[in-house]
Amino acid sequence: MQLTFYQPLLWLLAVLLLVVGYRLTLVDRPAKLMLASFLLRVAGVILLVLSMCRPALTSENENVHVVFLVDVSESVDVDGVRTAVEKIEAGVDALKRGDSHALFAFANGIRAFESPDEVTAMLDQWSQGIADDQFRSASRLGDALLSTRLSFPSGKARRIVLFSDGKETRRDLDAVVALLRKEDIDVVHAEIPSLLRPEASVVSIEPSTPNAFEGEVVRMKVRMAANQSIEGTLRILHKGVSVQEKAVSLTAEEETTAELDVDMNTPGDSLWVAELVPREDYFPLNNQAKTTVRVSGKPRVLALHQKPREMRPFGRALKEQGVEMETRSLNGLPESMEGLLAFDAIVLADIPATSLSVRQMQLLKRYVTDFGGGLAMFGSEDSFGLGGYYKTPVEEVLPLISRFEKEKEKPSLAMMLIIDKSGSMSGAPIALARQAAKAAVELLSPRDEVGVIGFDSSPQVITELRSVSERDTIMSLIDTLAASGGTNLYPAMIAGKDMLDNTAAKIKHMIVLSDGQTGGADFQGLTQSLVDNGVTVSTVALGSGAARQLMASIAEIGRGRYYETMDPATVPQIFTKETMQASKSAIKEDIYGVVQVGDHPILSGYEGVELPFVLGFVMTEPKPTSQVLLAAETGDPLLAFARFGLGSGLAYASDMTERWGGEWLASGEAGKFWAQAFRGIFRKEDAQGFFVKDRIEDETWSLEIARSGEDQSPVSRIEWDARALDANGKEIDIAVTETGLGRYRAEVPLLGHDRLTLRLLDKGHDKLKVLHFNRAYPREYALDSKVPESIQSMPAYAASAITDGTIPVMNRHSIAHWFALLGLACLFFGIVLRRV
């Protein structure tokens, strides 16, 4: 017998009270009768207390529940899976009466099946060409084991039969197997052979040095693998162009190594790709590997401008000063930190925030603060607040910001916001729409007016057109905007028109946001009527379901701007950009003298020098921590500098094109001045005395770090700030431990990561080292994957002995009710004897 709980045993102290009562009783009854009554009451109390402890009898249960878990990922042979299905059928037939089973297939996820025939039907579909590449793109073996362990019924022995090649791609499998053993879940293994079709892959590319000088020759060592003897061609690519190639012969089940020499001709963090072109191959996905080499040479600047041609004169002026500037148009900003780190500074010359994703803006911020990069913004109609950068991550690392009070002589503005609040806007879209409306209100002056109308099947006036001086009230009313209902835009636009018709504001503007289709109506006539009354109309089509053609037509007739976005997170930037554009208050165009108002090394050699005029600029104001270096004769800031984390931000409210910077370009001073200014913000990766040797083994990136001072003596007790940034912008803290005098070690887990940028910062000495990890393709397609020891040590599966060796389960049978009944009976008869 076993007790479930032991705390109720404290109630046995009540027996002492019975003993005291028995000794002190004054009842005049026969002694034997009194003793029998007392003993029955004691027995009753003891039995009731024991019943509260939930006593149970145990017995061994020989029934077994078997979970069949079969790997169907790309790395296994489909015919091998068919053989596994046959073994599963044999195992099911061998189960005894009372046993049970379940069947699951796993790859990049897990699927349950009622019978082996359903698995066979799925394999037949794949053989007929019906692709399921996303599901088969990984072997999440650990996740599958953890999921299936929850499917076991109680009261039966538990066994998992694993059919797999044993190659895990996401999780530490040893820890999972240890957990299963702790929970008495038995696991046996039946091997499925890996892919049998001809397959070749590039395992890795390793440069002879991670740091080189421009023009230096670096030897690239490329490791390749194949499951059969295969001939092919190995190429080294840079910027998509083949720079070296050679013929290679790959041997089955043996690693092949080839070496190629390449010239380092691109300064910065340059990306090199080893590409294998085999004569026979099944997966082209695993035929590339990448590496990054830091090339020291001329500093590189990436400039982004909607019309790159207009930046050519400026680029030529910089080149004469030894600075290489690459100019790109919209969508030219790199999507990864590694791509940003190929440049020493980034210049946003004429790019709106709406052309950048939230993730790209967050990467730009980290490029400055965490990796020491330089970020500059030039003035234009798509910069600062005009470009929608108000309250964005980019604005956080700029010394000049978009907040300013509109000049009194500027005309007043009446803005009407027409916002879709249908059911499809629920969740993040409607929350971001509220945020966008508030941001627009924040940018307007107290002399302006704003109104907000939400619409579903009918319009709902959130706030009438009212003065922005009532800002707090307007903000509170915007918070009431909630999503529900259908979509009918026309009545909402009529309601907005009626309000704008009754205002005396000089400038009238309407912004329409919708993510769906709307009923037919005379939108063209209504929009033309708005224009005739002096109203401009801009539209925002959100998501793939929006009526894009209609929204574009309304914006064109309304003499406004049309925006199309799939990401709700960009809506606030669109609204702030529109607000600034409509207010017509952020730009000054005339001939303005330039005045030096600050002292900084950027201005070295220009003290007292008369600088060229500017022909216009964007109105901004400096942050409290920034240093204004140049100002217009009106007192407005032109050039400002500030430090943010490890990097620097530079803001120039004018531009360097013929529009506003023609005088600068004609003077001949543009190249010299701006080369000096950019050098003041260039990324400075000071890694002197910083030596790192890294290697990758078993999904761990190991780094041996040696630190020495200027006198070459070891540096110990360093305070490290080590972080890895993955492809999604997520930060991973890395521990660095001291292993000896001036020697340190760090380990970065690679499971689940295809790209990492690692920052090693010696905080006390301001030394920075940046390293990159690139996995060219998912681990599912790697031919050099090893089977973990935890899989190799599993017992082999045999259908005839499917239940042999399982860990028995002890079933509990509660007898608490019997104890309770006996206890009550004893108490009852004890009372009876006392009364007889």
GROMACS .gro file of N, CA, C and O in nm, residues 7 91-92 94 120 126 205 286 300 308 310 358 445 523 581 583 607 609-610 663 747 816 823 833:
model
   96
    7GLN      N    1   0.065   1.485   0.494
    7GLN     CA    2   0.030   1.592   0.588
    7GLN      C    3  -0.090   1.558   0.677
    7GLN      O    4  -0.092   1.593   0.795
   91GLY      N    5   0.496  -0.375  -3.699
   91GLY     CA    6   0.495  -0.348  -3.555
   91GLY      C    7   0.355  -0.339  -3.500
   91GLY      O    8   0.328  -0.387  -3.389
   92VAL      N    9   0.265  -0.276  -3.574
   92VAL     CA   10   0.126  -0.266  -3.529
   92VAL      C   11   0.064  -0.405  -3.518
   92VAL      O   12  -0.009  -0.434  -3.422
   94ALA      N   13   0.210  -0.672  -3.444
   94ALA     CA   14   0.271  -0.747  -3.334
   94ALA      C   15   0.223  -0.700  -3.197
   94ALA      O   16   0.255  -0.762  -3.096
  120THR      N   17   0.163   0.656  -4.680
  120THR     CA   18   0.194   0.609  -4.815
  120THR      C   19   0.130   0.698  -4.920
  120THR      O   20   0.192   0.730  -5.022
  126TRP      N   21   0.405   1.314  -5.333
  126TRP     CA   22   0.538   1.372  -5.354
  126TRP      C   23   0.605   1.311  -5.476
  126TRP      O   24   0.672   1.382  -5.552
  205ILE      N   25   3.371   2.764  -4.693
  205ILE     CA   26   3.476   2.841  -4.758
  205ILE      C   27   3.551   2.917  -4.650
  205ILE      O   28   3.489   2.983  -4.566
  286ASN      N   29   2.223   2.364  -5.186
  286ASN     CA   30   2.342   2.351  -5.101
  286ASN      C   31   2.473   2.363  -5.177
  286ASN      O   32   2.577   2.313  -5.134
  300ARG      N   33   3.450   5.362  -4.775
  300ARG     CA   34   3.334   5.350  -4.862
  300ARG      C   35   3.211   5.411  -4.798
  300ARG      O   36   3.184   5.390  -4.679
  308PRO      N   37   1.974   5.875  -5.834
  308PRO     CA   38   2.118   5.863  -5.813
  308PRO      C   39   2.201   5.950  -5.908
  308PRO      O   40   2.310   5.995  -5.872
  310GLU      N   41   2.166   6.253  -5.981
  310GLU     CA   42   2.188   6.386  -5.925
  310GLU      C   43   2.302   6.389  -5.825
  310GLU      O   44   2.352   6.498  -5.791
  358VAL      N   45   1.054   4.867  -4.110
  358VAL     CA   46   1.086   4.893  -3.969
  358VAL      C   47   1.214   4.820  -3.931
  358VAL      O   48   1.298   4.873  -3.858
  445SER      N   49   0.043   7.254  -3.592
  445SER     CA   50   0.053   7.367  -3.499
  445SER      C   51  -0.084   7.396  -3.439
  445SER      O   52  -0.188   7.354  -3.492
  523PHE      N   53  -1.671   5.805  -5.703
  523PHE     CA   54  -1.553   5.855  -5.632
  523PHE      C   55  -1.481   5.963  -5.714
  523PHE      O   56  -1.430   6.060  -5.657
  581GLN      N   57   0.425   6.726  -4.554
  581GLN     CA   58   0.412   6.771  -4.693
  581GLN      C   59   0.295   6.869  -4.706
  581GLN      O   60   0.304   6.971  -4.773
  583SER      N   61   0.152   7.058  -4.475
  583SER     CA   62   0.163   7.183  -4.400
  583SER      C   63   0.247   7.287  -4.472
  583SER      O   64   0.239   7.405  -4.441
  607GLU      N   65   3.817   7.745  -4.003
  607GLU     CA   66   3.787   7.851  -3.908
  607GLU      C   67   3.802   7.986  -3.979
  607GLU      O   68   3.905   8.018  -4.037
  609VAL      N   69   3.673   8.081  -4.248
  609VAL     CA   70   3.660   8.071  -4.394
  609VAL      C   71   3.514   8.092  -4.432
  609VAL      O   72   3.423   8.036  -4.370
  610GLU      N   73   3.490   8.172  -4.534
  610GLU     CA   74   3.354   8.194  -4.582
  610GLU      C   75   3.311   8.074  -4.667
  610GLU      O   76   3.371   8.046  -4.770
  663GLU      N   77   2.597   7.593  -5.529
  663GLU     CA   78   2.709   7.681  -5.495
  663GLU      C   79   2.826   7.601  -5.436
  663GLU      O   80   2.942   7.629  -5.465
  747GLU      N   81   3.171   3.102  -2.683
  747GLU     CA   82   3.103   3.002  -2.765
  747GLU      C   83   2.966   3.056  -2.805
  747GLU      O   84   2.889   3.101  -2.720
  816ALA      N   85  -0.904   0.453  -0.066
  816ALA     CA   86  -0.939   0.553   0.035
  816ALA      C   87  -1.084   0.539   0.079
  816ALA      O   88  -1.116   0.559   0.197
  823GLY      N   89  -1.369   0.344   0.885
  823GLY     CA   90  -1.353   0.441   0.993
  823GLY      C   91  -1.487   0.486   1.047
  823GLY      O   92  -1.507   0.495   1.170
  833LEU      N   93  -2.171   0.105   2.152
  833LEU     CA   94  -2.126   0.036   2.273
  833LEU      C   95  -2.129   0.128   2.395
  833LEU      O   96  -2.155   0.085   2.508
   0.00000   0.00000   0.00000
